[in-house]
Structures are given as C-alpha cells and as structure tokens.
Amino acid sequence: MNVAFIGTGVMGLSMARNLMKGGHSLKVYTRTAEKAAPLVEEGAQLYDSIAGCAADCGAVITMVGFPKDVEEVYLSRGGILDSAEQGALVIDMTTTSPVLWRQIAELARARGLRPLDAPVSGGDSGARDAALTVMAGGREEDFTAALPLFQLMGKSIVYEGPDGSGQHTKMANQIAIAGAVSGVAEAVRYAEVNGLDLNRVMDAISAGSAGSWQLRINGAKMVSGDNRPGFYIKHFVKDLRIALEESEGKGLKLPVLKKTLNTYARMEENGFGDLGTQALIKAYREPSPKADG
Amino acid sequence: MNVAFIGTGVMGLSMARNLMKGGHSLKVYTRTAEKAAPLVEEGAQLYDSIAGCAADCGAVITMVGFPKDVEEVYLSRGGILDSAEQGALVIDMTTTSPVLWRQIAELARARGLRPLDAPVSGGDSGARDAALTVMAGGREEDFTAALPLFQLMGKSIVYEGPDGSGQHTKMANQIAIAGAVSGVAEAVRYAEVNGLDLNRVMDAISAGSAGSWQLRINGAKMVSGDNRPGFYIKHFVKDLRIALEESEGKGLKLPVLKKTLNTYARMEENGFGDLGTQALIKAYREPSPKADG
C-alpha cells in the first residue's frame, strides 16, 4: 500500500521505517526535510507539500508535535482533509487533544475519509523496536483495516472505542504516570533528607507494593543524578495540560495531576523543558519560593 | 533461642508462627488473648504480662498498632525496657515514628539492650509465606545477630543504617505508594468520566511506563468495585501522618503526600477506614464538598 507519513521526528522516523520494512511504499512530508534524509536513502519519496504526499495513498499517518500542528496538517488549505483520497485511512498518532481530534474526525468522515486516533506509548526504543503500545479510537471497522499497519509499529494494540478514545486512554496513561513519578520524587527526596543510603532504599522498596516502572527507571536516574531525556519535560507538560483541560471541561478535579503539572510547568519556564521527566527531583531539591506545596 | 513476640494480630501471628517453625521457643504476649490461641495450640507459651513474656529471651519482637502502642509496650512500667534481659535484641517491626523509635533505642541501649527498628512490607500474604521485605535500622552488628530471625519471616532483608533508618525507609515506601495510588485513582476516574471501557484502558496502560503494582492490583480492584482491605485505609492514614510529620519537622514540603493523606483522612472520618486503600476511587466518584481540589 502507498502510505503517507507526515512528521518524521525521532519517533516518527522509526515508525515510518518499520512500515517500509513491512513492504509499504512510503511517501514522506516533514517540516524539516533533513530529518527525513535517512528514510529517503532507504527508498522513501520525499514531498514538499502535504497534498503531494497524501495523493494516491491508502493511509495517511501523522506524528507531529503539538495540537496546533495537528490542526494545521489536517485543517489548513491543502492539508490532509483537502488532499487525502476518498476512503483513505487518516491516522493521527500524535498525543493530542481528544476534543480537537473529534472535530477533525467529524470533518474527515464528512469528506469520505476514515479517521483514527492512535497515540502510542513506549518511547524512542519502543518505536525503534516496533514494540509500541497503540491506543486507538474511531470506527471499529476502520481500526480493523488499519491493524496490519499498527502491527508493523507496535506490539500491544488496543481498540478503545469511538473517536477520541485513543487520546483519552493516552491521557489516562499520563495521569497515572504523573502520580507515580511525583510519589517517586517525594520518596527519594524524603530518603535523602533523612540521610538514608538511596541505593539500599531502592533495594528495599522496588519489589513490593511501591514498585513501578517510574520507581525502577526514573527513580534510579534520580538517585544517580542522570537528567538526560527519556521523555522530555516539555512534552509531558503538553500532555498533562491537555489532560487537565479535558478534566476541568467535565467538572472533574484531579489535584495530583494539577499539582504535578504545575511543578513541571514551572520547571519548563525555568529552562528545564529539555530534561527528562525524572528531573522532577530538582524541584524538590531546589524549591523555588513559588514551588512549595 | 527463646523469643518473645508481643502483638499477634493478623501479621504478627504469621510472623510468630514462622519463628516457631524455624525452631525457636516462642513466648507470646498480646492484648487480646484469644488472638494468640492458634499459636498456643502450636506450642507457644502465653503470658499475661510483658515482664513474664520478655524474661529469659534472647530477642523480644514487637508488632503492635500505633505509635502510642509502641511507646506503651517499651516505656511503661514493667514494659520491655524494664523487663528484657541484658544483651537481648529488642526489635520493633511495627510501622511507627522514626523519632519515637530513636528515643526508645537510646534508652534501650543505655540499659544494655540491642535495639533494631525493622518494619516490613508485603502484607498478610507476605507474612504468611515468610516473604516479607524487612527494612532494618540500628547497629550493624545487632542487625547481623538478628538476621537469622529476619530470614525466617522475610525474603528481602535490607540493612538501611542507624536507628530509625528502617522506619524512614518504610516511610519512603509509603510516600511512593501515595503518589502511585493517587495517580491510578485519577486515571481510572478520568477514563470513567470519558466513557472509556476500563478493562481496555488497563490492557493498554499496564505494560508501559504507567505500570505499577498499584495499577495492576489496586487499579483492577477499582475497576471491579472491590473495596475489601488488602491494606486498610486507617493504617495507611497512620503511616502517611507519620511521614508528613517527619517531613514537616525537617522543613520538607511533599504536596502529593499531603494531598493524598488529606483525602484518605477524610475518608476515614466518613467511616471508610476499614476499606482497602483502593477505595480511594470513591473520593473521586463521590466527592464531598471539602474533598475537592
């Protein structure tokens, strides 16, 4: 199948490559052409417009940055809704706003397209190893049609329900992470302040009911002082903002999400957006006057 | 060795039994004598005073309820400090206040005793199966002397440092849990409010970086509506209060811990202290006016 892939950042590049490896003809559009160079070397066709890229494709997949980018690639003049073929699957794999996506999906369907929201988790390594988790929303028959594509990029692929359900599931994922990583940062800071040997503490608490991916991976990085990004603070702030807006729009109060977002947003303002989420420990080690609880 | 065991509630009973199975002569004191009946049938000696129980024992182990109970069994007239033999190990396995324990340990050492704080995690089943995690504080040579006893009750046994370090480690454990279980409750509630199929959400988010013991065990109970206690809310409130007091005493602000404690404390006031910690979801499903925010 001809597949258009729009947005070849770190994750998009690996995902697009895995589609090519699966035998699909890849057409690529990306804002920064150099980022697509490795794919072009491997046989992808690079286009300088969305319209050219989306023409003649059975599926158009997007993996861009922020909700405004999603809005632009789908809704701008000459964007995906103007360019994709009748009957094409249009699949947004960006983590973005469920409300925005429902609007796009409705317009897309009115034009004879088959929209799916399918954000992923698993990060760079999951994308590289085709081991992503894909959380998909839309019509189930369209999900079934897209499944062979998802299976080339991910390992655990779950149909979650109607338009926006993939995005909502990803938000639930991020909300659970927000609580877990805050708990880990507070536990590590408590242990430090009380003079404990952090490695021994990790030995004692990792196996039991305090155990989590966040404790094992990000807790270890907090202990060793490694702030390199596995997942960027700036991206987590984007996701948690969407989650908070969606919650508040429904009258739902999620105070731990809100507190965690506020702390990360202040870190981003202070220039730490390019650190990994485990750098949350900095906000506890060096609280700014406003950062207190 | 003669071992005195004080406090044979659900966990204490199993821990004492495992010491007997390991070949130790068990002497028992407990506030409610009937609770010790199974141990007496299996060969333990029941005493009606701490003094009688602690006499002639190489180790006195306590597993009681609240800090005031710890204070009473160690410091009251005729309590452990008055009764234990010179050179005896005195080991508190209750989760209690590190500050209180340091005071007791100092007095104990002045009387020629060998104090250790050694709270555990792993719950009823861990106690029954001798699979507890033991987090120990005190002098390392005393820890080494007590290790054969710990090994009869637990699987992962970690020496954490001087007096109170076991308790501090347990507090770090509870702080990490507080964040994780709050994140899980907020994620489940978000998913509910947005009309998602909760089982599909769990399928999608359990394996990745949102994954945790709390999501797997307590999240599943939130989804199925099972509020039965694995770990009681009333006990978690006790633990989190100690953790908060210890933090605030050191000028440390841990807002997620504080928020989680407040929510649980209000649940306890409202008569839900005997539910399991997963019942936190109730506070999100049926927020009281004060419960918000």
Coordinates of C-alpha atoms in Angstrom, one line a residue:
Chain A
M1 CA 0.0 0.0 0.0
N2 CA 1.1 3.6 -0.5
V3 CA 1.4 5.1 2.9
A4 CA 1.9 8.8 3.6
F5 CA 3.8 9.6 6.7
I6 CA 3.8 13.2 8.0
G7 CA 6.2 14.2 10.7
T8 CA 9.5 12.3 10.9
G9 CA 10.9 13.3 14.3
V10 CA 12.7 10.8 16.4
M11 CA 9.7 8.5 16.9
G12 CA 8.1 9.2 13.5
L13 CA 11.3 8.2 11.7
S14 CA 11.4 4.8 13.4
M15 CA 7.7 4.2 12.9
A16 CA 7.9 5.1 9.2
R17 CA 11.0 2.9 8.7
N18 CA 9.1 -0.1 10.2
L19 CA 6.2 0.5 7.8
M20 CA 8.7 0.4 4.9
K21 CA 10.3 -2.8 6.2
G22 CA 6.8 -4.2 6.2
G23 CA 6.7 -3.7 2.4
H24 CA 4.7 -0.5 2.1
S25 CA 5.7 2.3 -0.3
L26 CA 6.4 5.3 1.9
K27 CA 5.7 8.9 1.0
V28 CA 7.1 11.4 3.4
Y29 CA 6.4 15.0 4.3
T30 CA 8.1 16.7 7.2
R31 CA 8.7 20.4 8.1
T32 CA 12.5 19.9 8.4
A33 CA 13.5 18.0 5.3
E34 CA 16.9 16.8 6.6
K35 CA 15.1 14.8 9.3
A36 CA 13.7 12.6 6.5
A37 CA 17.1 12.0 4.8
P38 CA 17.7 8.6 6.3
L39 CA 14.3 7.4 5.1
V40 CA 14.9 8.8 1.6
E41 CA 18.1 6.9 1.4
E42 CA 16.2 3.8 2.3
G43 CA 13.7 4.3 -0.5
A44 CA 11.0 6.7 0.7
Q45 CA 9.8 9.5 -1.5
L46 CA 10.0 13.0 0.0
Y47 CA 7.4 15.6 -0.9
D48 CA 7.4 19.3 -0.3
S49 CA 3.6 19.5 0.2
I50 CA 1.1 17.6 2.1
A51 CA -1.1 17.4 -1.0
G52 CA 1.6 15.7 -3.0
C53 CA 2.4 13.4 -0.2
A54 CA -1.2 12.3 0.6
A55 CA -2.2 11.8 -3.1
D56 CA -2.7 8.1 -4.1
C57 CA -2.3 6.8 -0.5
G58 CA -4.5 4.2 1.2
A59 CA -3.4 5.6 4.5
V60 CA -2.1 8.9 5.8
I61 CA -0.3 8.8 9.2
T62 CA 0.6 11.8 11.2
M63 CA 3.1 12.0 14.1
V64 CA 3.7 15.7 14.7
G65 CA 4.2 17.8 17.9
F66 CA 1.5 19.9 19.4
P67 CA -2.2 20.2 19.0
K68 CA -1.7 23.3 16.8
D69 CA 0.5 21.2 14.5
V70 CA -2.2 18.6 14.3
E71 CA -4.8 21.2 13.5
E72 CA -2.5 22.7 10.8
V73 CA -1.7 19.4 8.9
Y74 CA -5.3 18.3 8.9
L75 CA -7.3 21.5 8.5
S76 CA -5.2 24.1 6.7
R77 CA -5.8 24.8 3.0
G78 CA -4.1 22.0 1.1
G79 CA -3.9 19.9 4.3
I80 CA -4.9 16.3 4.7
L81 CA -8.6 16.8 4.6
D82 CA -8.2 18.6 1.3
S83 CA -5.8 16.1 -0.2
A84 CA -6.4 12.6 1.0
E85 CA -8.1 10.1 -1.3
Q86 CA -11.7 9.1 -0.8
G87 CA -11.7 6.1 1.5
A88 CA -8.2 6.6 2.8
L89 CA -7.4 5.9 6.5
V90 CA -6.2 9.1 8.2
I91 CA -4.5 8.2 11.4
D92 CA -3.1 10.7 13.9
M93 CA -0.6 9.0 16.2
T94 CA 0.5 12.3 17.9
T95 CA -0.6 12.6 21.5
T96 CA -3.1 15.5 21.2
S97 CA -6.4 16.9 22.4
P98 CA -9.3 14.5 22.3
V99 CA -11.7 17.4 21.7
L100 CA -9.7 18.7 18.7
W101 CA -9.5 15.2 17.3
R102 CA -13.2 14.6 17.5
Q103 CA -13.7 17.8 15.5
I104 CA -11.2 16.7 12.9
A105 CA -12.6 13.2 12.7
E106 CA -16.1 14.5 12.0
L107 CA -14.9 16.7 9.2
A108 CA -12.8 13.9 7.8
R109 CA -15.7 11.5 7.8
A110 CA -17.9 14.1 6.1
R111 CA -15.3 14.1 3.3
G112 CA -15.3 10.3 2.9
L113 CA -12.1 9.6 4.9
R114 CA -11.7 7.1 7.7
P115 CA -10.2 8.8 10.7
L116 CA -8.5 7.0 13.6
D117 CA -6.8 8.5 16.7
A118 CA -4.0 6.2 17.7
P119 CA -1.4 7.7 20.1
V120 CA 1.3 5.5 21.4
S121 CA 3.4 4.8 24.4
G122 CA 6.8 3.1 24.6
G123 CA 9.1 6.0 23.6
D124 CA 12.1 6.0 21.2
S125 CA 13.1 2.5 21.9
G126 CA 9.6 1.2 21.5
A127 CA 9.3 3.0 18.2
R128 CA 12.7 1.6 17.0
D129 CA 11.9 -2.0 18.0
A130 CA 8.3 -1.9 16.7
A131 CA 7.2 -2.5 20.3
L132 CA 4.9 0.4 20.9
T133 CA 1.6 0.3 22.6
V134 CA -1.1 1.7 20.3
M135 CA -4.3 3.0 21.8
A136 CA -6.8 3.5 19.1
G137 CA -10.2 5.3 18.7
G138 CA -12.6 5.6 15.8
R139 CA -14.9 3.2 14.0
E140 CA -14.0 -0.4 14.7
E141 CA -14.1 -1.5 11.0
D142 CA -11.6 1.3 10.3
F143 CA -9.4 0.1 13.2
T144 CA -9.5 -3.4 11.7
A145 CA -8.4 -2.1 8.4
A146 CA -5.5 -0.2 10.0
L147 CA -4.5 -3.1 12.2
P148 CA -1.9 -4.5 9.8
L149 CA -0.2 -1.1 9.8
F150 CA -0.3 -0.8 13.6
Q151 CA 1.2 -4.3 13.9
L152 CA 4.3 -3.2 12.0
M153 CA 4.9 -0.4 14.5
G154 CA 3.6 -1.8 17.8
K155 CA 3.2 -4.9 19.9
S156 CA 0.2 -4.2 22.1
I157 CA -2.6 -2.7 20.0
V158 CA -5.9 -2.0 21.7
Y159 CA -9.1 -0.7 20.2
E160 CA -10.5 1.7 22.9
G161 CA -13.8 2.9 21.4
P162 CA -15.2 5.8 19.3
D163 CA -13.3 8.9 18.1
G164 CA -11.1 10.4 20.8
S165 CA -10.9 7.2 22.8
G166 CA -7.3 6.5 21.9
Q167 CA -6.4 10.1 23.0
H168 CA -8.4 9.7 26.2
T169 CA -6.6 6.4 27.0
K170 CA -3.3 8.1 26.5
M171 CA -4.3 10.8 28.9
A172 CA -5.3 8.2 31.5
N173 CA -1.8 6.8 31.0
Q174 CA -0.1 10.2 31.5
I175 CA -2.3 10.9 34.6
A176 CA -1.2 7.6 36.2
I177 CA 2.4 8.5 35.4
A178 CA 2.0 11.9 36.9
G179 CA 1.1 10.5 40.3
A180 CA 3.7 7.7 40.2
V181 CA 6.6 10.0 39.2
S182 CA 5.6 12.5 41.9
G183 CA 5.5 9.8 44.5
V184 CA 8.9 8.6 43.5
A185 CA 10.4 12.1 43.6
E186 CA 8.9 12.7 47.0
A187 CA 10.1 9.3 48.3
V188 CA 13.6 9.9 47.0
R189 CA 13.7 13.4 48.5
Y190 CA 12.4 12.2 51.8
A191 CA 15.1 9.5 51.9
E192 CA 17.8 12.0 51.1
V193 CA 16.8 14.5 53.7
N194 CA 16.8 11.7 56.3
G195 CA 20.3 10.7 55.4
L196 CA 19.4 7.2 54.0
D197 CA 21.6 5.3 51.6
L198 CA 19.4 5.7 48.4
N199 CA 20.6 2.5 46.8
R200 CA 19.6 0.5 49.8
V201 CA 16.2 2.2 49.9
M202 CA 15.7 1.3 46.3
D203 CA 16.7 -2.3 47.1
A204 CA 14.1 -2.5 49.8
I205 CA 11.1 -0.7 48.2
S206 CA 11.3 -1.6 44.5
A207 CA 10.0 -5.2 44.7
G208 CA 6.8 -4.6 46.7
S209 CA 3.6 -2.5 46.5
A210 CA 5.6 0.7 45.9
G211 CA 7.1 -0.9 42.8
S212 CA 6.6 0.7 39.4
W213 CA 8.2 1.4 36.1
Q214 CA 8.7 5.0 37.3
L215 CA 10.5 3.9 40.5
R216 CA 12.7 1.3 38.7
I217 CA 13.7 3.5 35.8
N218 CA 13.2 7.1 36.8
G219 CA 13.9 6.5 40.5
A220 CA 17.3 5.0 39.6
K221 CA 18.1 8.1 37.4
M222 CA 17.1 10.4 40.3
V223 CA 19.5 8.5 42.6
S224 CA 22.4 8.6 40.1
G225 CA 21.7 12.2 39.0
D226 CA 21.1 11.4 35.4
N227 CA 18.7 14.1 33.9
R228 CA 19.1 13.1 30.3
P229 CA 15.7 12.8 28.5
G230 CA 14.0 9.5 28.1
F231 CA 10.8 11.5 27.9
Y232 CA 11.1 15.3 27.7
I233 CA 9.6 17.5 30.4
K234 CA 8.3 19.9 27.7
H235 CA 6.3 17.1 26.1
F236 CA 4.9 15.9 29.4
V237 CA 3.8 19.4 30.2
K238 CA 1.9 19.4 26.9
D239 CA 0.2 16.1 27.6
L240 CA -0.7 17.0 31.2
R241 CA -2.1 20.3 30.1
I242 CA -4.4 18.5 27.7
A243 CA -5.4 16.1 30.4
L244 CA -6.2 18.9 32.8
E245 CA -8.2 20.9 30.3
E246 CA -10.2 17.8 29.4
S247 CA -10.9 17.0 33.1
E248 CA -11.8 20.6 34.0
G249 CA -14.1 20.8 31.0
K250 CA -16.0 17.9 32.5
G251 CA -16.0 19.3 36.1
L252 CA -13.6 16.7 37.2
K253 CA -11.0 17.7 39.8
L254 CA -7.7 15.8 39.7
P255 CA -5.5 17.5 42.3
V256 CA -2.4 15.3 41.9
L257 CA -2.4 15.8 38.2
K258 CA -2.8 19.5 38.7
K259 CA 0.0 19.7 41.3
T260 CA 2.4 17.7 39.1
L261 CA 1.6 19.7 36.0
N262 CA 2.2 23.0 37.9
T263 CA 5.6 21.8 39.1
Y264 CA 6.7 20.6 35.7
A265 CA 5.4 23.8 34.0
R266 CA 7.4 25.9 36.4
M267 CA 10.5 23.8 35.6
E268 CA 9.9 24.4 31.9
E269 CA 9.6 28.1 32.5
N270 CA 12.9 28.0 34.3
G271 CA 14.6 26.4 31.3
F272 CA 14.4 22.7 32.1
G273 CA 12.0 21.6 29.4
D274 CA 14.7 19.6 27.6
L275 CA 15.5 17.5 30.7
G276 CA 13.9 14.1 31.2
T277 CA 10.8 13.8 33.5
Q278 CA 12.9 12.2 36.3
A279 CA 14.5 15.7 36.7
L280 CA 11.3 16.4 38.8
I281 CA 13.5 15.6 41.8
K282 CA 15.2 19.0 41.1
A283 CA 12.0 20.8 42.1
Y284 CA 12.2 19.1 45.5
R285 CA 15.9 19.5 45.9
E286 CA 16.0 23.2 45.0
P287 CA 12.5 24.5 45.6
S288 CA 11.8 28.0 44.2
P289 CA 9.7 30.1 46.6
K290 CA 6.6 29.5 44.4
A291 CA 7.4 25.8 44.0
D292 CA 6.3 25.0 47.5
G293 CA 3.2 23.0 48.2
Chain B
M1 CA 16.5 -19.3 71.2
N2 CA 13.7 -18.1 73.5
V3 CA 11.9 -15.4 71.5
A4 CA 9.2 -13.1 73.0
F5 CA 6.6 -11.9 70.5
I6 CA 4.4 -9.1 71.5
G7 CA 1.4 -8.3 69.4
T8 CA -0.2 -11.2 67.5
G9 CA -2.6 -9.5 65.1
V10 CA -3.0 -10.9 61.6
M11 CA 0.6 -10.2 60.6
G12 CA 2.2 -10.8 64.0
L13 CA 0.5 -14.2 64.2
S14 CA 2.0 -15.4 60.9
M15 CA 5.4 -14.0 61.7
A16 CA 5.5 -15.6 65.2
R17 CA 4.4 -18.9 63.6
N18 CA 7.3 -18.8 61.2
L19 CA 9.7 -18.2 64.0
M20 CA 8.4 -21.3 65.8
K21 CA 8.6 -23.3 62.6
G22 CA 12.3 -22.2 62.5
G23 CA 12.9 -24.0 65.8
H24 CA 12.6 -21.1 68.3
S25 CA 10.7 -21.4 71.6
L26 CA 8.0 -18.8 71.4
K27 CA 6.7 -16.7 74.3
V28 CA 3.7 -14.6 73.5
Y29 CA 2.0 -11.5 75.0
T30 CA -0.9 -9.9 73.3
R31 CA -3.7 -7.5 74.4
T32 CA -6.4 -9.8 73.2
A33 CA -5.5 -13.3 74.4
E34 CA -7.8 -15.1 72.0
K35 CA -5.8 -13.8 69.1
A36 CA -2.8 -15.9 70.3
A37 CA -4.9 -19.1 70.7
P38 CA -3.7 -20.7 67.5
L39 CA -0.1 -20.1 68.5
V40 CA -0.6 -21.6 71.9
E41 CA -2.1 -24.7 70.3
E42 CA 1.0 -25.0 68.2
G43 CA 3.2 -24.8 71.3
A44 CA 3.8 -21.2 72.2
Q45 CA 3.6 -20.1 75.9
L46 CA 1.1 -17.3 76.5
Y47 CA 1.9 -14.7 79.3
D48 CA -0.3 -12.2 80.9
S49 CA 2.4 -9.6 81.4
I50 CA 5.2 -8.2 79.3
A51 CA 7.7 -8.8 82.1
G52 CA 6.9 -12.5 82.2
C53 CA 7.0 -12.8 78.4
A54 CA 10.3 -11.0 78.0
A55 CA 12.2 -12.8 80.8
D56 CA 14.9 -15.2 79.6
C57 CA 14.5 -14.3 75.9
G58 CA 17.4 -13.6 73.6
A59 CA 15.1 -11.5 71.4
V60 CA 11.9 -9.5 72.1
I61 CA 10.0 -8.7 68.9
T62 CA 7.0 -6.3 68.8
M63 CA 4.4 -6.0 66.1
V64 CA 1.7 -3.7 67.6
G65 CA -0.6 -1.0 66.1
F66 CA 0.1 2.7 66.6
P67 CA 3.0 4.7 67.9
K68 CA 1.2 5.1 71.3
D69 CA 1.2 1.2 71.5
V70 CA 4.9 1.1 70.7
E71 CA 5.5 3.7 73.4
E72 CA 3.5 1.7 75.9
V73 CA 5.0 -1.7 75.4
Y74 CA 8.6 -0.3 75.5
L75 CA 8.4 2.5 78.0
S76 CA 5.6 1.8 80.5
R77 CA 6.4 0.5 84.0
G78 CA 7.0 -3.3 83.6
G79 CA 7.4 -2.8 79.8
I80 CA 10.1 -4.1 77.6
L81 CA 12.9 -1.8 78.7
D82 CA 12.2 -2.8 82.4
S83 CA 12.0 -6.5 81.6
A84 CA 14.2 -7.6 78.8
E85 CA 17.5 -9.5 79.6
Q86 CA 20.8 -7.7 79.3
G87 CA 22.1 -8.1 75.8
A88 CA 18.7 -9.1 74.4
L89 CA 17.8 -7.9 70.9
V90 CA 14.7 -5.7 71.1
I91 CA 13.2 -5.4 67.6
D92 CA 10.2 -3.3 66.7
M93 CA 8.6 -4.5 63.4
T94 CA 5.6 -2.1 63.7
T95 CA 5.5 0.7 61.2
T96 CA 5.9 3.6 63.6
S97 CA 7.5 7.0 64.1
P98 CA 11.3 7.2 63.4
V99 CA 11.6 10.0 66.0
L100 CA 9.9 8.0 68.7
W101 CA 12.0 4.9 67.9
R102 CA 15.3 6.8 68.2
Q103 CA 14.2 7.9 71.7
I104 CA 13.3 4.3 72.6
A105 CA 16.5 2.9 71.1
E106 CA 18.7 5.3 73.0
L107 CA 17.1 4.4 76.3
A108 CA 17.2 0.7 75.4
R109 CA 20.9 0.8 74.6
A110 CA 21.6 2.7 77.9
R111 CA 20.1 -0.4 79.6
G112 CA 22.3 -2.8 77.8
L113 CA 19.7 -3.9 75.2
R114 CA 20.3 -4.1 71.4
P115 CA 17.5 -2.2 69.7
L116 CA 16.6 -2.6 66.0
D117 CA 13.8 -1.0 64.0
A118 CA 12.6 -3.4 61.3
P119 CA 9.3 -2.5 59.8
V120 CA 8.1 -4.7 56.9
S121 CA 6.2 -4.6 53.7
G122 CA 4.4 -7.4 51.9
G123 CA 1.1 -7.6 53.9
D124 CA -0.8 -10.6 55.2
S125 CA 0.3 -12.9 52.4
G126 CA 3.9 -11.9 52.7
A127 CA 3.8 -12.6 56.5
R128 CA 2.1 -16.0 55.9
D129 CA 4.6 -17.1 53.3
A130 CA 7.7 -15.7 55.0
A131 CA 8.1 -13.4 52.0
L132 CA 8.2 -10.0 53.7
T133 CA 10.6 -7.3 52.9
V134 CA 12.4 -6.2 56.1
M135 CA 13.9 -2.7 56.3
A136 CA 16.2 -2.6 59.3
G137 CA 17.9 0.2 61.3
G138 CA 20.2 0.1 64.3
R139 CA 23.8 -1.1 64.8
E140 CA 25.0 -3.3 62.1
E141 CA 26.4 -6.0 64.4
D142 CA 23.0 -6.2 66.0
F143 CA 21.4 -6.5 62.6
T144 CA 23.7 -9.3 61.8
A145 CA 22.8 -11.0 65.1
A146 CA 19.1 -10.7 64.2
L147 CA 19.4 -11.7 60.6
P148 CA 18.6 -15.4 61.2
L149 CA 15.3 -14.4 62.8
F150 CA 14.5 -12.0 59.9
Q151 CA 15.2 -14.7 57.4
L152 CA 12.5 -16.9 59.0
M153 CA 10.0 -14.1 58.3
G154 CA 11.1 -12.4 55.2
K155 CA 12.8 -12.8 51.8
S156 CA 14.3 -9.5 51.1
I157 CA 16.1 -8.2 54.1
V158 CA 18.0 -4.9 53.9
Y159 CA 20.1 -3.1 56.5
E160 CA 19.4 0.6 56.0
G161 CA 21.6 2.3 58.5
P162 CA 21.5 3.7 62.1
D163 CA 18.5 3.8 64.5
G164 CA 15.3 4.9 62.7
S165 CA 16.6 4.1 59.2
G166 CA 14.2 1.1 58.9
Q167 CA 11.3 3.3 59.8
H168 CA 12.5 6.1 57.4
T169 CA 12.8 3.6 54.6
K170 CA 9.2 2.3 55.2
M171 CA 8.1 6.0 55.1
A172 CA 9.7 6.4 51.7
N173 CA 7.9 3.3 50.6
Q174 CA 4.6 4.7 51.7
I175 CA 5.3 8.1 50.1
A176 CA 5.9 6.4 46.8
I177 CA 2.7 4.4 47.2
A178 CA 0.7 7.5 48.0
G179 CA 1.6 9.1 44.7
A180 CA 1.2 5.9 42.7
V181 CA -2.3 5.1 44.1
S182 CA -3.5 8.7 43.6
G183 CA -2.3 8.6 40.0
V184 CA -4.1 5.3 39.5
A185 CA -7.4 6.6 41.0
E186 CA -7.2 9.8 39.0
A187 CA -6.5 7.9 35.8
V188 CA -9.4 5.4 36.4
R189 CA -11.8 8.3 37.2
Y190 CA -10.7 10.2 34.1
A191 CA -11.3 7.1 32.0
E192 CA -14.8 6.6 33.6
V193 CA -15.9 10.2 33.1
N194 CA -14.8 10.0 29.4
G195 CA -16.8 6.9 28.8
L196 CA -13.9 4.5 28.2
D197 CA -14.0 0.7 28.6
L198 CA -11.9 0.5 31.8
N199 CA -10.7 -3.0 31.1
R200 CA -9.4 -2.0 27.7
V201 CA -7.7 1.0 29.3
M202 CA -6.0 -1.3 31.8
D203 CA -4.9 -3.5 28.9
A204 CA -3.3 -0.6 27.1
I205 CA -1.6 1.2 30.0
S206 CA -0.4 -1.6 32.4
A207 CA 2.6 -2.8 30.5
G208 CA 4.4 0.5 29.9
S209 CA 5.8 3.4 31.8
A210 CA 2.5 3.9 33.7
G211 CA 2.8 0.3 35.0
S212 CA 3.0 -0.3 38.7
W213 CA 1.9 -2.7 41.5
Q214 CA -0.7 -0.2 42.4
L215 CA -2.1 0.0 38.8
R216 CA -2.1 -3.8 38.4
I217 CA -3.6 -4.8 41.8
N218 CA -5.4 -1.8 43.2
G219 CA -6.4 -0.4 39.7
A220 CA -8.0 -3.7 38.9
K221 CA -10.0 -3.6 42.2
M222 CA -11.1 0.0 41.4
V223 CA -12.4 -1.2 38.1
S224 CA -14.2 -4.2 39.5
G225 CA -15.5 -2.3 42.5
D226 CA -13.8 -4.5 45.1
N227 CA -13.2 -2.4 48.3
R228 CA -12.1 -5.2 50.5
P229 CA -9.0 -4.5 52.5
G230 CA -5.6 -5.7 51.3
F231 CA -4.2 -2.8 53.2
Y232 CA -6.6 -0.8 55.5
I233 CA -7.2 2.9 54.8
K234 CA -6.9 3.5 58.6
H235 CA -3.4 2.0 58.7
F236 CA -2.3 4.0 55.6
V237 CA -3.6 7.2 57.3
K238 CA -1.4 6.4 60.3
D239 CA 1.7 5.8 58.2
L240 CA 1.2 8.9 56.0
R241 CA 0.6 11.1 59.1
I242 CA 4.0 9.9 60.4
A243 CA 5.6 10.6 57.1
L244 CA 4.1 14.0 56.9
E245 CA 5.1 14.9 60.4
E246 CA 8.7 13.7 59.8
S247 CA 8.9 15.7 56.6
E248 CA 7.4 18.9 58.0
G249 CA 9.7 18.6 61.0
K250 CA 12.6 18.9 58.6
G251 CA 11.1 21.7 56.5
L252 CA 10.4 19.4 53.6
K253 CA 7.3 20.0 51.6
L254 CA 5.7 17.0 49.9
P255 CA 2.5 18.2 48.4
V256 CA 1.4 14.9 46.8
L257 CA 1.8 13.1 50.1
K258 CA -0.1 15.8 51.9
K259 CA -3.0 15.8 49.4
T260 CA -3.3 12.0 49.4
L261 CA -3.2 11.9 53.2
N262 CA -5.9 14.6 53.4
T263 CA -8.2 12.6 51.1
Y264 CA -7.7 9.4 53.0
A265 CA -8.1 11.1 56.4
R266 CA -11.4 12.5 55.3
M267 CA -12.5 9.0 54.1
E268 CA -11.6 7.6 57.5
E269 CA -13.6 10.4 59.2
N270 CA -16.5 9.5 57.0
G271 CA -16.4 5.9 58.2
F272 CA -14.3 4.2 55.4
G273 CA -11.2 3.4 57.5
D274 CA -11.8 -0.3 57.2
L275 CA -11.9 -0.4 53.4
G276 CA -8.8 -1.1 51.4
T277 CA -6.6 1.7 50.0
Q278 CA -8.0 1.1 46.5
A279 CA -11.3 2.6 47.8
L280 CA -9.6 6.0 47.2
I281 CA -11.5 5.9 43.9
K282 CA -14.7 6.6 46.0
A283 CA -13.3 10.1 46.9
Y284 CA -13.2 10.9 43.2
R285 CA -16.5 9.2 42.3
E286 CA -18.4 10.9 45.2
P287 CA -16.5 14.0 46.1
S288 CA -17.6 15.7 49.3
P289 CA -17.7 19.5 49.1
K290 CA -14.5 19.6 51.1
A291 CA -12.9 16.8 49.1
D292 CA -12.3 18.9 46.1
G293 CA -9.2 20.4 44.8

